[in-house]
Short mmCIF file of C-alpha atoms in Angstrom, two decimals:
data_model
loop_
_atom_site.label_atom_id
_atom_site.label_comp_id
_atom_site.label_asym_id
_atom_site.label_seq_id
_atom_site.Cartn_x
_atom_site.Cartn_y
_atom_site.Cartn_z
CA MET A 771 -44.94 3.24 10.46
CA LEU A 772 -42.24 1.96 12.77
CA LEU A 773 -41.31 -1.17 10.98
CA GLN A 774 -42.00 -2.29 7.50
CA VAL A 775 -40.77 -5.29 5.65
CA VAL A 776 -40.39 -4.29 2.06
CA SER A 777 -40.00 -6.48 -0.92
CA SER A 778 -36.52 -6.13 -2.26
CA HIS A 779 -37.10 -8.32 -5.23
CA SER A 780 -39.75 -8.56 -7.88
CA PRO A 781 -40.96 -12.13 -8.34
CA LYS A 782 -39.18 -12.43 -11.65
CA ARG A 783 -35.83 -11.17 -10.42
CA PRO A 784 -33.50 -13.75 -9.03
CA LEU A 785 -32.54 -13.61 -5.40
CA ALA A 786 -28.90 -12.89 -4.75
CA PRO A 787 -27.59 -16.42 -4.66
CA GLU A 788 -25.51 -16.20 -1.52
CA HIS A 789 -27.41 -14.80 1.43
CA PRO A 790 -30.76 -13.47 2.65
CA GLY A 791 -31.57 -9.79 2.27
CA LEU A 792 -31.01 -7.54 5.25
CA HIS A 793 -33.49 -4.80 6.17
CA VAL A 794 -32.54 -2.41 8.96
CA ARG A 795 -35.16 -0.44 10.86
CA GLY A 796 -35.32 1.19 14.25
CA PRO A 797 -37.19 3.62 16.51
CA THR A 798 -36.38 7.22 15.87
CA HIS A 799 -36.24 8.59 19.39
CA GLY A 800 -34.01 7.86 22.35
CA VAL A 801 -36.14 6.83 25.29
CA PHE A 802 -39.41 5.17 24.59
CA ASP A 803 -41.72 3.56 27.00
CA GLN A 804 -44.53 2.39 24.85
CA PHE A 805 -45.53 1.49 21.36
CA PRO A 806 -48.75 2.23 19.64
CA PRO A 807 -51.62 -0.11 20.43
CA ALA A 808 -50.76 -3.72 20.47
CA ARG A 809 -52.03 -4.51 17.01
CA TRP A 810 -48.63 -4.77 15.40
CA GLU A 811 -50.25 -5.05 11.98
CA ASN A 812 -50.49 -1.28 12.09
CA TRP A 813 -46.77 -0.87 12.00
CA LEU A 814 -45.53 -4.08 10.51
CA VAL A 815 -47.05 -4.64 7.10
CA PRO A 816 -46.54 -7.91 5.33
CA SER A 817 -45.65 -7.13 1.76
CA GLY A 818 -45.76 -10.56 0.22
CA VAL A 819 -42.03 -11.04 0.46
CA GLN A 820 -41.24 -14.68 -0.08
CA ASP A 821 -37.50 -14.38 -0.38
CA PRO A 822 -35.55 -15.13 2.78
CA SER A 823 -35.15 -11.86 4.61
CA VAL A 824 -33.65 -10.61 7.82
CA LEU A 825 -35.10 -7.74 9.82
CA ALA A 826 -32.50 -6.02 11.95
CA VAL A 827 -34.19 -3.86 14.59
CA ASN A 828 -31.62 -1.27 15.48
CA LEU A 829 -31.84 -0.27 19.13
CA GLU A 830 -28.42 1.37 19.31
CA GLY A 831 -28.70 4.65 21.14
CA ARG A 832 -32.30 3.82 22.05
CA PHE A 833 -33.45 3.04 25.56
CA PRO A 834 -36.62 1.01 25.64
CA THR A 835 -38.32 0.34 28.92
CA PRO A 836 -39.11 -3.30 29.66
CA ALA A 837 -42.75 -2.75 28.85
CA ALA A 838 -41.87 -1.18 25.53
CA LEU A 839 -39.62 -4.08 24.70
CA VAL A 840 -42.40 -6.52 25.41
CA ASP A 841 -44.74 -4.60 23.11
CA LEU A 842 -42.05 -4.42 20.44
CA VAL A 843 -40.60 -7.89 20.54
CA LEU A 844 -43.34 -10.37 21.30
CA PRO A 845 -45.88 -9.59 18.58
CA VAL A 846 -43.38 -9.57 15.77
CA ALA A 847 -41.49 -12.57 17.13
CA LYS A 848 -44.72 -14.53 17.31
CA ALA A 849 -45.61 -13.49 13.78
CA VAL A 850 -42.21 -14.64 12.57
CA GLU A 851 -42.65 -17.94 14.34
CA ASN A 852 -46.06 -18.41 12.73
CA ASN A 853 -44.51 -17.75 9.35
CA SER A 854 -47.16 -15.13 8.69
CA LEU A 855 -44.49 -12.74 7.46
CA GLY A 856 -42.86 -15.17 5.09
CA GLN A 857 -39.31 -16.28 5.66
CA LEU A 858 -38.18 -13.62 8.08
CA VAL A 859 -35.56 -13.78 10.80
CA LEU A 860 -35.24 -11.16 13.53
CA ILE A 861 -32.03 -9.66 14.80
CA PHE A 862 -32.20 -7.08 17.60
CA CYS A 863 -29.16 -4.84 17.69
CA THR A 864 -28.14 -3.25 20.96
CA PRO A 865 -24.89 -2.86 22.89
CA ASP A 866 -26.79 -2.31 26.12
CA PRO A 867 -26.34 -5.28 28.49
CA ALA A 868 -29.62 -4.67 30.31
CA THR A 869 -31.61 -4.62 27.10
CA LYS A 870 -29.94 -7.85 26.05
CA ILE A 871 -30.87 -9.49 29.33
CA ILE A 872 -34.49 -8.58 28.83
CA LEU A 873 -34.44 -9.72 25.22
CA ARG A 874 -33.02 -13.10 26.19
CA ALA A 875 -35.55 -13.47 28.99
CA LEU A 876 -38.41 -12.65 26.64
CA ALA A 877 -37.21 -15.19 24.13
CA GLU A 878 -36.90 -17.99 26.66
CA SER A 879 -40.01 -17.26 28.64
CA HIS A 880 -42.28 -16.90 25.62
CA ASP A 881 -40.72 -19.62 23.47
CA VAL A 882 -39.74 -17.36 20.62
CA ALA A 883 -36.33 -17.10 19.02
CA PHE A 884 -34.25 -14.42 17.36
CA PHE A 885 -30.69 -13.19 17.26
CA ILE A 886 -29.07 -10.45 19.34
CA ALA A 887 -26.15 -8.41 18.03
CA ASP A 888 -24.14 -5.57 19.51
CA SER A 889 -24.80 -3.40 16.50
CA VAL A 890 -25.95 -3.47 12.91
CA ASP A 891 -22.31 -3.76 11.93
CA GLU A 892 -21.84 -6.77 14.18
CA ILE A 893 -24.63 -8.92 12.82
CA ARG A 894 -22.15 -11.54 11.74
CA ASN A 895 -21.41 -12.20 15.42
CA ALA A 896 -25.01 -12.21 16.60
CA GLU A 897 -25.94 -14.73 19.25
CA PRO A 898 -29.15 -16.75 19.13
CA ALA A 899 -31.69 -16.17 21.89
CA GLY A 900 -34.48 -18.56 22.82
CA SER A 901 -34.98 -22.02 24.17
CA LEU A 902 -32.49 -23.78 21.97
CA THR A 903 -30.99 -27.12 22.83
CA PRO A 904 -27.22 -27.63 22.84
CA THR A 905 -27.58 -29.57 19.60
CA GLU A 906 -29.46 -26.70 17.98
CA LEU A 907 -26.82 -24.25 19.11
CA GLU A 908 -24.17 -26.55 17.70
CA THR A 909 -26.06 -26.66 14.41
CA LEU A 910 -26.00 -22.88 14.19
CA GLU A 911 -22.33 -22.83 15.04
CA LEU A 912 -21.52 -25.30 12.31
CA LEU A 913 -23.59 -23.32 9.83
CA HIS A 914 -21.58 -20.27 10.84
CA ARG A 915 -18.37 -22.16 10.15
CA LEU A 916 -19.71 -23.22 6.78
CA GLY A 917 -19.94 -19.62 5.73
CA GLY A 918 -23.61 -19.07 6.34
CA ARG A 919 -25.11 -21.39 3.76
CA THR A 920 -25.40 -25.12 3.41
CA THR A 921 -27.34 -27.97 1.95
CA VAL A 922 -28.28 -31.10 3.83
CA SER A 923 -25.57 -33.08 2.09
CA VAL A 924 -22.83 -30.55 2.83
CA PHE A 925 -23.93 -30.26 6.44
CA ALA A 926 -24.05 -34.04 6.77
CA ALA A 927 -20.52 -34.34 5.41
CA GLU A 928 -19.17 -31.64 7.69
CA ALA A 929 -20.90 -33.03 10.78
CA SER A 930 -20.24 -36.67 9.90
CA LEU A 931 -23.94 -37.44 9.99
CA GLU A 932 -26.33 -39.40 7.88
CA PRO A 933 -28.32 -37.10 5.60
CA SER A 934 -31.53 -37.82 7.46
CA ALA A 935 -29.95 -36.86 10.77
CA ALA A 936 -28.49 -33.72 9.23
CA ASN A 937 -31.87 -32.80 7.83
CA ASN A 938 -33.49 -33.29 11.22
CA ARG A 939 -30.98 -30.99 12.87
CA LEU A 940 -31.45 -28.25 10.31
CA MET A 941 -35.23 -28.50 10.42
CA SER A 942 -35.14 -28.35 14.20
CA VAL A 943 -33.43 -24.97 14.08
CA ARG A 944 -35.66 -23.88 11.24
CA GLU A 945 -38.73 -24.53 13.37
CA HIS A 946 -37.51 -21.86 15.77
CA GLY A 947 -37.65 -19.38 12.92
CA LEU A 948 -33.89 -18.95 12.84
CA LEU A 949 -33.05 -20.68 9.58
CA PRO A 950 -34.52 -19.47 6.31
CA TRP A 951 -34.02 -21.52 3.24
CA GLN A 952 -34.19 -21.37 -0.53
CA THR A 953 -36.23 -24.05 -2.24
CA ARG A 954 -34.27 -25.56 -5.10
CA SER A 955 -34.42 -28.58 -7.32
CA ARG A 956 -34.28 -31.92 -5.66
CA ARG A 957 -30.96 -32.59 -7.26
CA ALA A 958 -29.42 -29.37 -6.04
CA GLY A 959 -31.03 -29.61 -2.62
CA ASN A 960 -32.61 -26.86 -0.59
CA LEU A 961 -30.18 -24.22 0.61
CA PHE A 962 -30.29 -23.29 4.30
CA LEU A 963 -29.16 -19.75 5.04
CA ASP A 964 -27.67 -18.22 8.17
CA ALA A 965 -29.39 -14.92 8.93
CA ARG A 966 -26.13 -13.56 10.28
CA TYR A 967 -24.79 -13.48 6.74
CA ALA A 968 -27.58 -11.28 5.42
CA VAL A 969 -26.51 -8.59 3.03
CA PRO A 970 -28.07 -5.14 2.73
CA THR A 971 -30.83 -5.16 0.18
CA GLU A 972 -30.05 -3.53 -3.10
CA ASP A 973 -31.12 -3.96 -6.65
CA PRO A 974 -30.03 -7.46 -7.58
CA ALA A 975 -28.11 -8.08 -10.73
CA ASP A 976 -30.54 -8.40 -13.53
CA PRO A 977 -29.60 -11.45 -15.55
CA THR A 978 -31.06 -9.86 -18.64
CA ALA A 979 -28.62 -6.98 -18.39
CA GLU A 980 -25.88 -7.09 -20.93
CA ASP A 981 -23.10 -7.13 -18.40
CA PHE A 982 -24.50 -9.72 -16.04
CA GLU A 983 -21.71 -11.61 -14.41
CA ILE A 984 -20.94 -14.01 -11.64
CA PRO A 985 -20.95 -11.63 -8.65
CA ALA A 986 -17.53 -10.32 -7.77
CA GLU A 987 -18.04 -11.11 -4.13
CA VAL A 988 -18.29 -14.77 -4.97
CA ARG A 989 -14.74 -14.69 -6.16
CA SER A 990 -13.34 -12.01 -3.97
CA ASP A 991 -14.34 -13.65 -0.71
CA VAL A 992 -13.70 -17.23 -1.75
CA ARG A 993 -10.26 -17.50 -0.26
CA ALA A 994 -11.26 -15.99 3.08
CA LEU A 995 -14.35 -18.14 3.23
CA ALA A 996 -12.43 -21.26 2.27
CA GLU A 997 -9.85 -20.62 4.96
CA MET A 998 -12.61 -20.17 7.49
CA GLN A 999 -14.21 -23.42 6.46
CA GLY A 1000 -10.94 -25.26 6.22
CA ARG A 1001 -11.72 -26.11 2.62
CA ASP A 1002 -9.82 -25.69 -0.57
CA PRO A 1003 -10.64 -22.42 -2.32
CA ARG A 1004 -10.96 -24.12 -5.71
CA ALA A 1005 -13.52 -26.59 -4.43
CA LEU A 1006 -15.49 -23.85 -2.72
CA TYR A 1007 -15.37 -21.67 -5.79
CA ALA A 1008 -16.56 -24.55 -7.96
CA GLU A 1009 -19.48 -25.09 -5.61
CA ALA A 1010 -20.36 -21.41 -5.70
CA VAL A 1011 -20.16 -21.26 -9.49
CA SER A 1012 -22.25 -24.38 -10.00
CA ASP A 1013 -24.83 -23.10 -7.56
CA PHE A 1014 -24.93 -19.78 -9.35
CA LEU A 1015 -25.31 -21.44 -12.75
CA GLU A 1016 -28.19 -23.53 -11.46
CA ARG A 1017 -29.98 -20.53 -10.05
CA HIS A 1018 -29.74 -18.62 -13.32
CA ARG A 1019 -30.66 -21.41 -15.67
CA ASP A 1020 -33.46 -19.44 -17.29
CA HIS A 1021 -31.14 -16.63 -18.28
CA LEU A 1022 -28.46 -19.05 -19.43
CA SER A 1023 -31.03 -20.93 -21.47
CA THR A 1024 -31.93 -17.73 -23.33
CA GLU A 1025 -28.25 -17.03 -23.93
CA HIS A 1026 -27.79 -20.61 -25.12
CA ASP A 1027 -30.60 -20.20 -27.65
CA ARG A 1028 -28.91 -17.10 -29.06
CA LEU A 1029 -25.68 -19.00 -29.36
CA GLN A 1030 -27.36 -21.90 -31.14
CA GLU A 1031 -28.77 -19.49 -33.67
CA ALA A 1032 -25.39 -17.86 -34.15
CA ILE A 1033 -23.74 -21.23 -34.68
CA ALA A 1034 -26.39 -22.27 -37.17
CA ASN A 1035 -25.84 -19.02 -39.07
CA ASN A 1036 -22.06 -19.28 -38.76
CA ASP A 1037 -22.15 -15.87 -37.13
CA GLU A 1038 -18.83 -15.66 -35.31
CA GLU A 1039 -19.40 -12.03 -34.40
CA ALA A 1040 -22.57 -12.95 -32.55
CA LEU A 1041 -20.69 -15.67 -30.71
CA LYS A 1042 -17.98 -13.24 -29.73
CA ALA A 1043 -20.56 -10.74 -28.58
CA VAL A 1044 -21.92 -13.28 -26.11
CA ALA A 1045 -18.44 -14.12 -24.88
CA ARG A 1046 -17.55 -10.44 -24.51
CA GLN A 1047 -20.57 -9.47 -22.44
CA TYR A 1048 -18.92 -10.43 -19.18
CA ALA A 1049 -15.50 -8.98 -20.00
CA LYS A 1050 -16.00 -5.62 -18.34
CA LYS A 1051 -17.37 -7.13 -15.16
CA ARG A 1052 -14.55 -9.67 -15.01
CA ALA A 1053 -11.99 -6.92 -15.34
CA GLN A 1054 -13.69 -4.85 -12.66
CA ALA A 1055 -13.93 -7.80 -10.32
CA ARG A 1056 -10.26 -8.54 -10.72
CA ARG A 1057 -9.24 -4.96 -10.02
CA GLN A 1058 -11.43 -4.86 -6.95
CA ARG A 1059 -10.03 -8.15 -5.75
CA GLN A 1060 -6.48 -7.06 -6.35
CA ALA A 1061 -7.15 -3.63 -4.86
CA LYS A 1062 -4.19 -2.32 -6.73
CA PRO A 1063 -1.69 -0.89 -4.24
CA PRO A 1064 -0.68 2.72 -4.44
CA LYS A 1065 1.85 3.12 -7.15
CA PRO A 1066 5.37 3.10 -5.70
CA THR A 1067 7.02 6.47 -5.75
CA PRO A 1068 10.61 6.87 -6.76
CA GLY A 1069 12.97 6.27 -3.89
CA MET B 1172 12.39 -11.37 -33.96
CA ASP B 1173 13.72 -13.69 -31.29
CA GLY B 1174 11.70 -15.39 -28.59
CA SER B 1175 9.33 -18.31 -28.89
CA GLY B 1176 5.71 -17.46 -29.54
CA GLN B 1177 3.56 -15.73 -32.06
CA PRO B 1178 1.49 -12.60 -32.40
CA TYR B 1179 -2.25 -13.14 -32.15
CA GLY B 1180 -4.60 -10.24 -32.45
CA ARG B 1181 -3.57 -7.55 -29.98
CA ALA B 1182 -1.14 -9.74 -28.10
CA PHE B 1183 1.92 -11.90 -28.47
CA LEU B 1184 1.32 -15.40 -27.16
CA CYS B 1185 4.46 -16.88 -25.68
CA SER B 1186 5.23 -20.57 -25.75
CA ALA B 1187 6.10 -20.27 -22.05
CA GLY B 1188 2.42 -19.66 -21.36
CA HIS B 1189 2.23 -15.95 -20.73
CA GLU B 1190 1.39 -13.24 -23.21
CA LEU B 1191 2.81 -9.85 -24.10
CA ARG B 1192 0.62 -6.77 -24.38
CA ILE B 1193 1.09 -3.02 -24.58
CA THR B 1194 -0.86 -0.50 -22.53
CA ARG B 1195 -2.99 1.91 -24.44
CA ARG B 1196 -1.18 4.87 -22.93
CA CYS B 1197 2.12 3.50 -24.16
CA LEU B 1198 0.69 2.81 -27.61
CA GLU B 1199 -0.71 6.31 -27.98
CA GLU B 1200 1.76 8.50 -26.15
CA ASP B 1201 5.02 6.63 -26.59
CA LEU B 1202 4.59 4.73 -29.84
CA GLY B 1203 2.42 7.28 -31.61
CA GLN B 1204 -0.52 5.03 -32.41
CA ALA B 1205 -3.84 6.85 -32.94
CA PHE B 1206 -7.09 5.13 -32.03
CA GLY B 1207 -9.75 7.79 -32.13
CA SER B 1208 -11.60 8.69 -28.94
CA ALA B 1209 -10.85 7.18 -25.57
CA ASP B 1210 -14.10 5.24 -25.76
CA ASP B 1211 -13.14 3.57 -29.02
CA GLU B 1212 -11.77 0.11 -28.76
CA PRO B 1213 -8.26 0.28 -30.22
CA GLU B 1214 -8.00 -1.68 -33.42
CA TYR B 1215 -4.54 -2.96 -34.20
CA GLU B 1216 -2.55 -6.09 -34.80
CA PHE B 1217 0.42 -6.86 -32.59
CA ALA B 1218 2.20 -8.21 -35.64
CA ASP B 1219 2.09 -4.76 -37.24
CA LEU B 1220 3.62 -3.19 -34.16
CA VAL B 1221 6.47 -5.66 -34.28
CA ASP B 1222 7.23 -4.49 -37.79
CA ARG B 1223 7.07 -0.79 -36.92
CA HIS B 1224 8.70 -0.51 -33.51
CA GLN B 1225 12.07 -1.78 -32.43
CA ILE B 1226 11.14 -1.73 -28.76
CA VAL B 1227 8.25 -4.09 -29.50
CA ARG B 1228 10.69 -6.44 -31.20
CA GLY B 1229 12.78 -6.17 -28.08
CA LEU B 1230 9.72 -6.98 -25.98
CA CYS B 1231 9.14 -10.17 -27.97
CA GLY B 1232 12.81 -11.08 -27.93
CA LYS B 1233 13.49 -10.49 -24.26
CA ARG B 1234 10.17 -11.14 -22.54
CA ALA B 1235 8.95 -14.23 -24.36
CA ASP B 1236 11.02 -16.43 -22.10
CA ASP B 1237 11.65 -14.11 -19.17
CA THR B 1238 8.82 -12.14 -17.60
CA GLY B 1239 11.22 -9.60 -16.16
CA SER B 1240 14.47 -9.45 -14.21
CA GLY B 1241 17.46 -7.25 -13.63
CA ASP B 1242 17.28 -3.48 -13.43
CA THR B 1243 14.05 -1.92 -12.27
CA VAL B 1244 12.48 1.40 -13.03
CA GLY B 1245 12.35 3.04 -9.68
CA PRO B 1246 12.80 0.92 -6.58
CA ALA B 1247 12.07 -2.78 -6.67
CA ALA B 1248 8.48 -3.19 -5.57
CA GLY B 1249 7.86 -6.90 -5.39
CA ALA B 1250 4.98 -7.93 -7.62
CA GLU B 1251 4.63 -4.33 -8.75
CA SER B 1252 8.22 -4.08 -9.99
CA LEU B 1253 8.80 -2.45 -13.36
CA TYR B 1254 11.72 -3.89 -15.24
CA THR B 1255 13.90 -2.08 -17.67
CA LEU B 1256 13.84 -3.22 -21.28
CA ARG B 1257 16.71 -2.30 -23.57
CA GLN B 1258 16.74 -2.73 -27.32
CA GLY B 1259 19.55 -0.84 -29.05
CA GLU B 1260 19.02 2.82 -28.28
CA HIS B 1261 15.43 2.17 -27.21
CA ARG B 1262 14.29 1.82 -23.65
CA GLY B 1263 11.12 0.38 -22.19
CA ALA B 1264 9.51 -0.48 -18.88
CA THR B 1265 7.67 -3.76 -18.43
CA TRP B 1266 5.50 -5.14 -15.68
CA TYR B 1267 4.44 -8.77 -15.21
CA ASP B 1268 0.94 -9.35 -13.88
CA GLU B 1269 1.23 -12.84 -12.47
CA GLU B 1270 -2.51 -13.25 -11.95
CA THR B 1271 -3.38 -12.67 -15.58
CA GLY B 1272 -0.14 -14.01 -17.01
CA VAL B 1273 0.56 -10.85 -18.99
CA VAL B 1274 3.81 -8.94 -19.42
CA TRP B 1275 2.82 -5.37 -20.17
CA LEU B 1276 4.98 -2.92 -22.02
CA CYS B 1277 4.07 0.09 -19.91
CA ALA B 1278 6.35 2.74 -21.37
CA ALA B 1279 8.79 3.20 -24.23
CA SER B 1280 11.23 5.89 -25.26
CA THR B 1281 14.09 6.34 -27.66
CA PHE B 1282 16.04 8.97 -25.83
CA HIS B 1283 18.56 8.05 -23.20
CA ARG B 1284 21.00 10.48 -21.75
CA SER B 1285 21.57 10.28 -18.04
CA GLY B 1286 20.77 13.51 -16.26
CA ASP B 1287 18.79 14.93 -19.14
CA PRO B 1288 15.24 15.80 -18.15
CA ASN B 1289 14.00 14.07 -21.27
CA ASP B 1290 15.91 10.94 -20.51
CA ALA B 1291 13.81 7.82 -20.96
CA PHE B 1292 14.23 6.70 -17.38
CA GLN B 1293 13.33 10.13 -16.09
CA GLU B 1294 10.17 9.98 -18.19
CA PHE B 1295 9.37 6.56 -16.76
CA GLN B 1296 9.91 7.88 -13.23
CA ASP B 1297 7.57 10.77 -13.94
CA LEU B 1298 4.88 8.42 -15.23
CA LEU B 1299 5.32 6.28 -12.15
CA ALA B 1300 4.95 9.28 -9.86
CA GLU B 1301 1.86 10.41 -11.75
CA GLY B 1302 0.30 6.96 -11.41
CA ARG B 1303 -0.01 6.57 -15.18
CA ILE B 1304 2.48 3.87 -15.99
CA TYR B 1305 0.62 0.70 -15.08
CA PRO B 1306 -2.26 -0.78 -17.10
CA ASP B 1307 -5.58 0.86 -16.32
CA GLU B 1308 -9.19 -0.30 -16.33
CA ALA B 1309 -9.44 0.03 -20.09
CA ASP B 1310 -6.38 -2.17 -20.58
CA ASP B 1311 -7.82 -4.78 -18.25
CA GLU B 1312 -11.14 -4.73 -20.03
CA LEU B 1313 -9.53 -5.08 -23.42
CA LEU B 1314 -7.54 -8.05 -22.13
CA GLU B 1315 -10.76 -9.75 -21.02
CA ILE B 1316 -12.43 -8.96 -24.33
CA ASP B 1317 -9.56 -10.44 -26.30
CA ARG B 1318 -9.46 -13.55 -24.15
CA ALA B 1319 -13.19 -14.05 -24.50
CA GLU B 1320 -13.04 -13.69 -28.26
CA ASN B 1321 -10.02 -15.93 -28.46
CA PHE B 1322 -11.85 -18.55 -26.46
CA VAL B 1323 -14.69 -18.51 -28.98
CA ALA B 1324 -12.25 -19.03 -31.81
CA TYR B 1325 -10.46 -21.86 -30.03
CA ALA B 1326 -13.71 -23.48 -28.94
CA ARG B 1327 -15.23 -23.43 -32.41
CA ARG B 1328 -12.12 -25.00 -33.79
CA ASP B 1329 -11.31 -27.49 -31.06
CA LEU B 1330 -14.53 -28.60 -29.37
CA PRO B 1331 -15.83 -30.51 -32.42
CA GLN B 1332 -12.49 -32.32 -32.55
CA LEU B 1333 -12.69 -33.08 -28.86
CA LEU B 1334 -16.21 -34.44 -29.22
CA ALA B 1335 -15.22 -36.54 -32.23
CA ALA B 1336 -12.34 -38.06 -30.28
CA ALA B 1337 -14.66 -38.87 -27.39
CA GLN B 1338 -17.21 -40.45 -29.72
CA ALA B 1339 -14.52 -42.53 -31.35
CA ASN B 1340 -13.38 -43.80 -27.96
CA PRO B 1341 -16.46 -44.35 -25.78
CA ASP B 1342 -15.99 -44.31 -22.00
CA THR B 1343 -12.54 -42.81 -22.41
CA GLU B 1344 -12.06 -39.25 -21.30
CA GLN B 1345 -10.54 -36.96 -23.92
CA THR B 1346 -8.88 -33.73 -22.84
CA MET B 1347 -7.81 -30.72 -24.86
CA GLN B 1348 -6.28 -27.41 -23.85
CA ILE B 1349 -8.71 -24.80 -25.11
CA GLY B 1350 -7.50 -21.38 -24.12
CA PRO B 1351 -5.76 -21.23 -20.74
CA GLU B 1352 -7.69 -24.18 -19.28
CA PRO B 1353 -8.26 -27.77 -20.38
CA ILE B 1354 -11.70 -29.07 -21.25
CA SER B 1355 -12.55 -32.75 -21.09
CA CYS B 1356 -15.21 -34.70 -22.89
CA LEU B 1357 -16.43 -38.25 -22.37
CA VAL B 1358 -19.07 -40.14 -24.31
CA SER B 1359 -20.93 -43.14 -22.99
CA ILE B 1360 -23.33 -45.20 -25.06
CA VAL B 1361 -26.54 -46.05 -23.19
CA GLU B 1362 -28.54 -48.46 -25.35
CA THR B 1363 -28.99 -46.41 -28.50
CA LEU B 1364 -28.46 -43.07 -26.82
CA GLU B 1365 -25.31 -41.10 -26.26
CA GLU B 1366 -24.40 -39.52 -22.95
CA ARG B 1367 -22.03 -36.62 -23.47
CA TYR B 1368 -20.10 -35.40 -20.45
CA VAL B 1369 -18.04 -32.24 -20.38
CA THR B 1370 -15.83 -31.11 -17.52
CA ILE B 1371 -14.51 -27.59 -17.24
CA SER B 1372 -12.73 -25.47 -14.70
CA ALA B 1373 -15.05 -23.27 -12.64
CA SER B 1374 -13.16 -20.31 -14.09
CA TYR B 1375 -14.83 -21.21 -17.40
CA GLY B 1376 -18.29 -20.85 -15.87
CA ASP B 1377 -18.93 -17.78 -18.01
CA TYR B 1378 -18.40 -19.87 -21.12
CA LEU B 1379 -20.63 -22.77 -20.17
CA THR B 1380 -23.39 -21.86 -22.61
CA ILE B 1381 -20.92 -21.55 -25.48
CA ILE B 1382 -19.40 -24.90 -24.64
CA CYS B 1383 -22.78 -26.61 -24.35
CA ALA B 1384 -24.04 -25.03 -27.56
CA LEU B 1385 -21.00 -26.24 -29.49
CA LEU B 1386 -21.06 -29.74 -28.03
CA ALA B 1387 -24.76 -30.38 -28.63
CA GLN B 1388 -25.95 -28.22 -31.47
CA GLY B 1389 -29.68 -27.96 -31.82
CA ARG B 1390 -30.42 -29.04 -28.25
CA ASP B 1391 -31.89 -26.97 -25.41
CA PHE B 1392 -29.79 -25.86 -22.50
CA SER B 1393 -32.40 -27.38 -20.19
CA GLU B 1394 -31.30 -30.81 -21.38
CA TRP B 1395 -27.90 -30.33 -19.78
CA ASP B 1396 -27.67 -31.55 -16.20
CA TYR B 1397 -25.05 -30.91 -13.57
CA ARG B 1398 -23.16 -34.02 -12.51
CA ASP B 1399 -21.05 -34.43 -9.40
CA ARG B 1400 -18.74 -36.98 -11.03
CA LEU B 1401 -17.82 -38.56 -14.31
CA PRO B 1402 -18.64 -42.22 -14.98
CA THR B 1403 -14.91 -42.92 -14.79
CA ARG B 1404 -13.69 -40.72 -11.95
CA GLU B 1405 -14.41 -38.16 -9.25
CA LEU B 1406 -14.18 -34.52 -10.12
CA GLU B 1407 -10.94 -32.77 -9.23
CA LEU B 1408 -12.59 -30.19 -7.06
CA ARG B 1409 -9.60 -29.44 -4.90
CA GLU B 1410 -7.03 -29.46 -7.67
CA ARG B 1411 -8.93 -27.69 -10.39
CA GLY B 1412 -12.35 -26.64 -9.16
CA GLU B 1413 -13.94 -28.82 -11.82
CA LEU B 1414 -17.55 -28.67 -12.94
CA CYS B 1415 -19.25 -31.42 -14.93
CA TYR B 1416 -22.33 -31.35 -17.13
CA CYS B 1417 -24.05 -34.08 -19.10
CA ILE B 1418 -26.59 -34.34 -21.89
CA LEU B 1419 -28.36 -37.39 -23.24
CA ILE B 1420 -28.68 -37.44 -27.00
#
């Protein structure tokens, strides 16, 4: 099995609120000039993943012939475009200029779209490939500046557009298969995600765990992200927190019920126990954020 | 005991806004307090330590209004500087964590004779070199635990008062400092129903369920809705990172 999209989340577990999940796969040998027979279903198995996901095909150190690239790229790119693999975005990772030229040519000549990055570590700087209009490229650039996630209203405000125009621009890019999204309540608005901000898949925080906490990275990267966006860190943090709270309403509702019972029973210890459950994570997050410097040695 | 503030649980809360705490290492090794195993949460009252230890009285007297200045233990190290604390024949080393607003008593000793290997400042230097003088993960966690529990106590006491004030003055925002951050409440009457708005700092996101449970007892959390403004004003997103929630009762 050359490529497999695996489900990183059970249906009941919440998706990490910030970014799509990143799956990295790649051929295991150096030079390859062909793939198994063209039925890509043999090596790319849909697994029922519905969460926005990014498949990074790592071609670093690999040297595909043009024919092999055609066999590799086109079937899966077409499947992504047809949405038959769920919300999946492709990123091909290669530092080789010739491979990039072929990838771009394939994208434009066959009307498919994906991203191209120099390496798996450079996904954040991946460039889109395909027949995208200048406006669509500008949309992706603005999304990049917004930190890789946006709603229609935020995009409209940043681009000085009417919401309907902003929605049209985002949907236009989405139709190329380059813009996954998270469906949310009408009030919160659907969240469009930049594939270049995908994070490696790992077990997501289980909101039923005792020490569930607002993810440290939300706080730790807020200032850098805010500076990049030209926004105030407090406003950005508030947006992140409110988004997080909305996404985990079910868990919070359960916690709220426990608190109501404790209040009714005048059980202050139970109230404190709820308040304490995030203490350890908060302390850890602060230490990580501060990255305590080496203790000064006596001069 | 000089200095403005009062002991509260395991800390001394200063009127200036910061608090005084003692690292566990200092409590156990320097002040002789015994707390069982390292995994046990240390049970003590700051007020008792004030009674028993002169250096703790010095901490309250000299750090309630001044988070640290003057002579340092070791070289000055910017935000990591350890400041010397003197109280009679007792010596201590304090460090101010600006982010948390805590002055930590990191070390204490009664012996001071320059050049003697057991001199207090030599001991402090040794702790510094060993990387054991600053608060550790356990100290940080205990700080968060205390603050969370304190918030519950404040909220139980103050949120009903805040709500009552808002109900007595419809469409007028009422604000109360509850813990380190203010919380605001506004009540609007819509026909025979009551809209209750609460605004909090995003840093209080962890406490949202507690706040909602205390402001609308007997109601489901699902009845609370996020709002992007109050009826009377925009949220102070830039200034305070405010969040606003509303329930119709």
